[in-house]
C-alpha positions as a printed Julia matrix, in Angstrom:
291×3 Matrix{Float64}:
  -8.04  -29.46   -0.55
 -10.02  -29.6     2.75
 -13.26  -30.1     1.01
 -12.02  -33.54   -0.48
 -11.21  -34.72    2.7
 -15.13  -34.15    4.81
 -18.02  -36.2     4.11
 -20.84  -35.71    1.39
 -23.63  -35.21    4.24
 -22.19  -32.07    6.21
 -23.15  -28.67    6.95
 -21.45  -26.11    4.98
 -21.36  -22.47    6.13
 -19.15  -19.57    4.4
 -18.88  -16.36    5.77
 -16.95  -13.02    4.21
 -16.75   -9.66    4.49
 -16.56   -9.14    1.12
 -18.1   -11.14   -2.18
 -14.88  -11.17   -5.02
 -14.88  -13.79   -7.62
 -12.45  -15.55   -5.55
 -14.88  -16.21   -2.94
 -17.85  -16.92   -5.34
 -15.51  -19.85   -6.68
 -15.17  -21.07   -3.46
 -18.93  -21.28   -3.28
 -19.13  -23.07   -6.35
 -16.84  -25.91   -4.94
 -17.9   -25.92   -1.38
 -21.61  -25.07   -0.92
 -24.51  -26.52   -2.46
 -26.02  -25.61   -5.89
 -28.95  -24.37   -4.22
 -27.49  -22.88   -1.15
 -28.93  -19.58    0.45
 -27.19  -16.38    0.6
 -27.54  -13.78    3.41
 -26.15  -10.09    2.45
 -25.92   -7.88    5.59
 -25.25   -5.04    3.82
 -27.61   -3.0     2.86
 -28.44   -2.08   -0.68
 -27.15    1.67   -1.74
 -24.98    1.43    1.71
 -21.85    2.96    1.02
 -18.69    1.37    0.53
 -16.52    3.39    2.2
 -17.2     5.44    5.44
 -18.53    8.74    4.39
 -16.81    9.91    8.27
 -13.3     9.12    6.06
 -12.25   12.11    4.13
 -10.64   10.98    0.98
  -8.55   12.68   -1.48
  -5.3    11.87   -3.8
  -2.61   13.9    -4.96
  -0.88   13.26   -8.32
   2.81   14.18   -8.44
   5.89   13.29  -10.38
   7.7    10.22   -8.14
  10.87   12.55   -7.56
   8.54   14.72   -5.52
   6.79   11.55   -3.48
   9.0    11.23   -0.55
   9.22   14.72    0.01
   5.44   15.35   -0.18
   5.4    12.06    2.06
   7.32   14.07    5.23
   5.73   17.32    4.47
   2.24   15.23    4.9
   3.2    13.29    8.17
   4.54   16.82    9.6
   1.84   18.85    9.2
  -0.56   16.04   10.43
   1.67   15.1    13.36
   1.97   18.72   13.95
  -1.92   19.3    14.33
  -2.64   16.04   15.91
  -0.74   15.39   19.01
  -2.63   12.15   19.67
  -2.05   10.93   16.02
  -1.6     7.24   14.76
  -1.16    7.02   10.94
  -0.65    3.9     9.01
   1.59    4.56    5.7
   0.59    1.77    3.11
   3.46    0.51    0.5
   3.02   -1.78   -2.43
   5.15   -4.37   -1.42
   7.62   -5.55    1.84
  10.42   -4.25    0.52
   9.36   -0.87   -0.56
   8.09   -1.03    2.72
  11.12   -1.64    4.44
  12.97    1.08    2.28
  10.3     3.61    3.07
  10.11    2.7     6.9
  13.96    3.32    7.14
  13.77    6.69    5.6
  11.45    7.81    7.73
  13.3     6.68   10.67
  16.54    8.65    9.31
  13.95   11.48    9.48
  13.93   10.93   13.05
   9.89   10.41   13.01
   8.38    7.52   16.18
   7.92    4.89   13.12
   7.18    1.13   13.07
   7.36   -1.08   10.07
   5.55   -4.49    9.49
   5.35   -6.77    6.13
   5.07  -10.24    5.23
   9.09  -10.62    5.17
   8.92  -10.08    9.48
   8.46  -12.91   11.16
   4.95  -13.76   13.11
   6.15  -13.11   16.52
   7.53   -9.63   15.46
   4.56   -8.53   13.34
   2.4    -9.81   16.24
   4.61   -7.47   18.97
   4.28   -4.07   16.67
   0.6    -4.73   15.9
   0.14   -4.85   19.86
   2.29   -1.74   20.18
   0.31   -0.28   17.97
  -2.96   -1.17   18.7
  -2.04    0.25   22.33
   0.15    3.2    21.26
  -0.27    7.15   19.94
   2.09    9.26   18.5
   3.02    6.47   16.31
   3.56    6.12   12.11
   3.37    2.21   11.08
   5.05    1.56    7.62
   2.97   -1.32    6.22
   2.5    -3.57    3.58
  -1.18   -5.05    2.62
  -0.88   -7.56    5.7
  -2.45   -4.51    7.66
  -4.96   -3.68    5.1
  -7.46   -6.71    6.39
  -8.26   -8.49    9.57
  -6.91   -6.25   12.32
  -8.49   -3.56   14.36
  -6.23   -0.49   14.81
  -8.34    2.05   16.98
  -8.12    5.58   16.5
  -6.26    5.71   13.41
  -6.08    9.68   11.76
  -4.68    9.28    8.98
  -4.56    6.32    6.17
  -1.69    7.49    3.62
  -1.15    4.97    0.35
   1.45    5.63   -1.51
   1.34    4.2    -5.2
  -1.03    2.09   -6.62
  -3.44   -0.24   -4.91
  -3.69   -3.9    -6.24
  -7.57   -3.48   -6.73
 -10.42   -1.19   -5.69
 -11.09   -4.01   -2.74
  -7.61   -3.06   -1.69
  -8.1     0.43   -1.47
 -11.62   -0.06    0.48
 -10.22   -2.16    2.85
  -7.27    0.03    3.42
  -8.84    3.33    3.92
 -11.28    1.1     6.3
  -8.68    0.86    8.84
 -10.24    4.75   10.02
 -12.72    6.21   10.88
 -14.13    3.28   12.8
 -16.68    3.51   15.68
 -18.35    6.86   14.63
 -14.92    8.73   14.27
 -13.52   11.26   11.88
 -10.75    9.85    9.76
  -9.17   10.85    6.78
  -7.45    9.27    3.72
  -4.62   10.06    1.05
  -3.86    8.73   -2.06
  -0.59    9.78   -3.08
   0.33    8.56   -7.08
   2.18    9.59   -9.66
   0.63   11.29  -13.16
   0.56    7.92  -14.7
  -0.65    6.44  -11.72
  -4.3     7.94  -12.6
  -5.79    5.1   -14.35
  -6.27    3.91  -11.19
  -8.93    6.68   -9.96
 -11.62    5.22  -12.55
 -12.01    2.12  -10.7
 -12.99    4.1    -7.86
 -15.01    7.36   -9.55
 -18.27    6.29   -7.37
 -16.4     7.01   -4.15
 -16.06   10.63   -2.54
 -12.73   11.36   -3.33
 -11.45   14.78   -4.05
  -8.5    15.64   -5.82
  -5.69   17.58   -3.83
  -2.92   19.87   -4.73
   0.38   18.91   -4.77
   1.24   20.18   -1.38
   4.29   22.78   -0.99
   7.38   21.26    0.25
   9.84   23.82    1.96
  13.6    23.63    0.71
  14.85   22.45    4.49
  12.35   19.34    4.31
  13.53   18.93    0.77
  17.12   18.64    2.21
  16.32   16.82    4.7
  15.1    14.26    2.89
  18.04   13.85   -0.14
  20.18   13.73    3.73
  17.97   11.17    5.08
  17.98    9.04    1.52
  21.86    8.92    1.16
  22.06    7.51    4.16
  19.87    4.26    3.61
  21.36    1.02    3.08
  22.26    0.69   -0.81
  21.22   -2.92   -0.52
  17.81   -1.97    0.99
  17.23    0.7    -1.54
  18.03   -2.11   -4.37
  15.62   -4.59   -2.92
  13.21   -1.52   -2.92
  13.88   -1.09   -7.02
  13.59   -4.95   -7.81
  10.22   -4.98   -5.89
   9.39   -1.91   -7.54
   9.42   -3.01  -10.99
   7.94   -6.67  -10.33
   4.95   -4.85   -8.69
   4.35   -3.29  -11.42
   5.4    -5.2   -14.1
   2.41   -7.49  -12.62
  -0.22   -4.52  -12.86
  -1.68   -4.83  -17.16
  -1.83   -0.81  -16.96
   1.93   -0.8   -17.25
   3.5    -4.15  -17.96
   1.92   -3.85  -21.44
   4.76   -1.47  -22.59
   8.04   -2.77  -21.11
  10.29   -0.05  -22.14
   8.19    2.61  -20.28
   8.08    0.62  -17.39
  11.72    0.55  -17.19
  12.08    4.28  -17.78
   9.55    4.28  -14.97
  11.51    2.28  -12.66
  14.53    4.19  -13.19
  12.78    7.51  -12.01
  12.23    5.77   -8.98
  15.86    4.8    -8.48
  16.49    7.74   -9.47
  13.78    8.82   -6.48
  16.02    7.27   -3.96
  19.39    9.04   -4.67
  20.81    6.61   -7.51
  23.0     7.31   -9.99
  22.63    4.0   -11.41
  19.66    1.5   -11.2
  20.22   -1.7    -9.19
  20.9    -4.89  -10.67
  18.83   -7.54  -11.05
  19.37  -11.14  -11.31
  19.12  -12.32  -14.49
  16.62  -15.13  -13.29
  14.47  -12.63  -11.75
  14.66  -10.59  -14.86
  13.93  -13.95  -17.01
  10.68  -14.72  -14.9
   9.04  -11.12  -15.82
   9.7   -11.37  -18.88
  12.34   -8.35  -18.75
  15.74   -9.88  -19.7
  16.29   -8.0   -22.87
  15.16   -4.29  -22.15
  17.33   -1.33  -22.2
  17.95    0.46  -19.55
  18.3    -2.66  -17.04
  21.11   -3.77  -15.22
  21.6    -7.74  -14.43
  24.02   -9.8   -12.11
């Protein structure tokens, strides 16, 4: 640890945009017991920008990709200078959704932790300077980046926690400009809303998806490589297996994962390596295929 490498006689300053429990633990290790704490956020100040309109939509998993496509098309039609961030739960889900949207002929870039840093720097710089672009991303874009003029932040699935939701949303509505945030959940994911019930988020009806858009999404899904779908399925399963609200019922978790598999246009769920099933504690759960 860095602290053990420096002398006891030192001056230590710690700065953090937020003060979660993890930061408090660092304070206990790195700072004096009588350290001074300075909070630059005024008491009662809203956690999310009042300029950002927040809404959530609850819809079955099987409708999510068509809804996503419809929301993006409507936003692009309404704003020629659109600049959209689509947040996904994991890197492999990000890759899958980016691939799907590209096959739907949207102007899309992707960025996540599985991409080399040089590639991520290049895409970040392009997105920062561009308009008329959709960036599909994992949480690597949730903090520590400044993308000007974001018109919409769209989050698909349950964020890791309340703070992650707020950080993602904070990419829009910056420097006095208006922004918009949409959280797309399945009905069984609405438990997350209790953690943000004090925020000004409203419930929106499931948007109407015309038959032509639905057919376009189905065709695009059929053209996404099966390996990309397979890694997204395994990654999705692992992510929700780490959520205490979902993992407590392993049989239900597998049922939901297989619903996600069908939503990708697969007749059968992809096989998962036995060692990965063991790590997740899912090796004996019916409905999973192993390899």
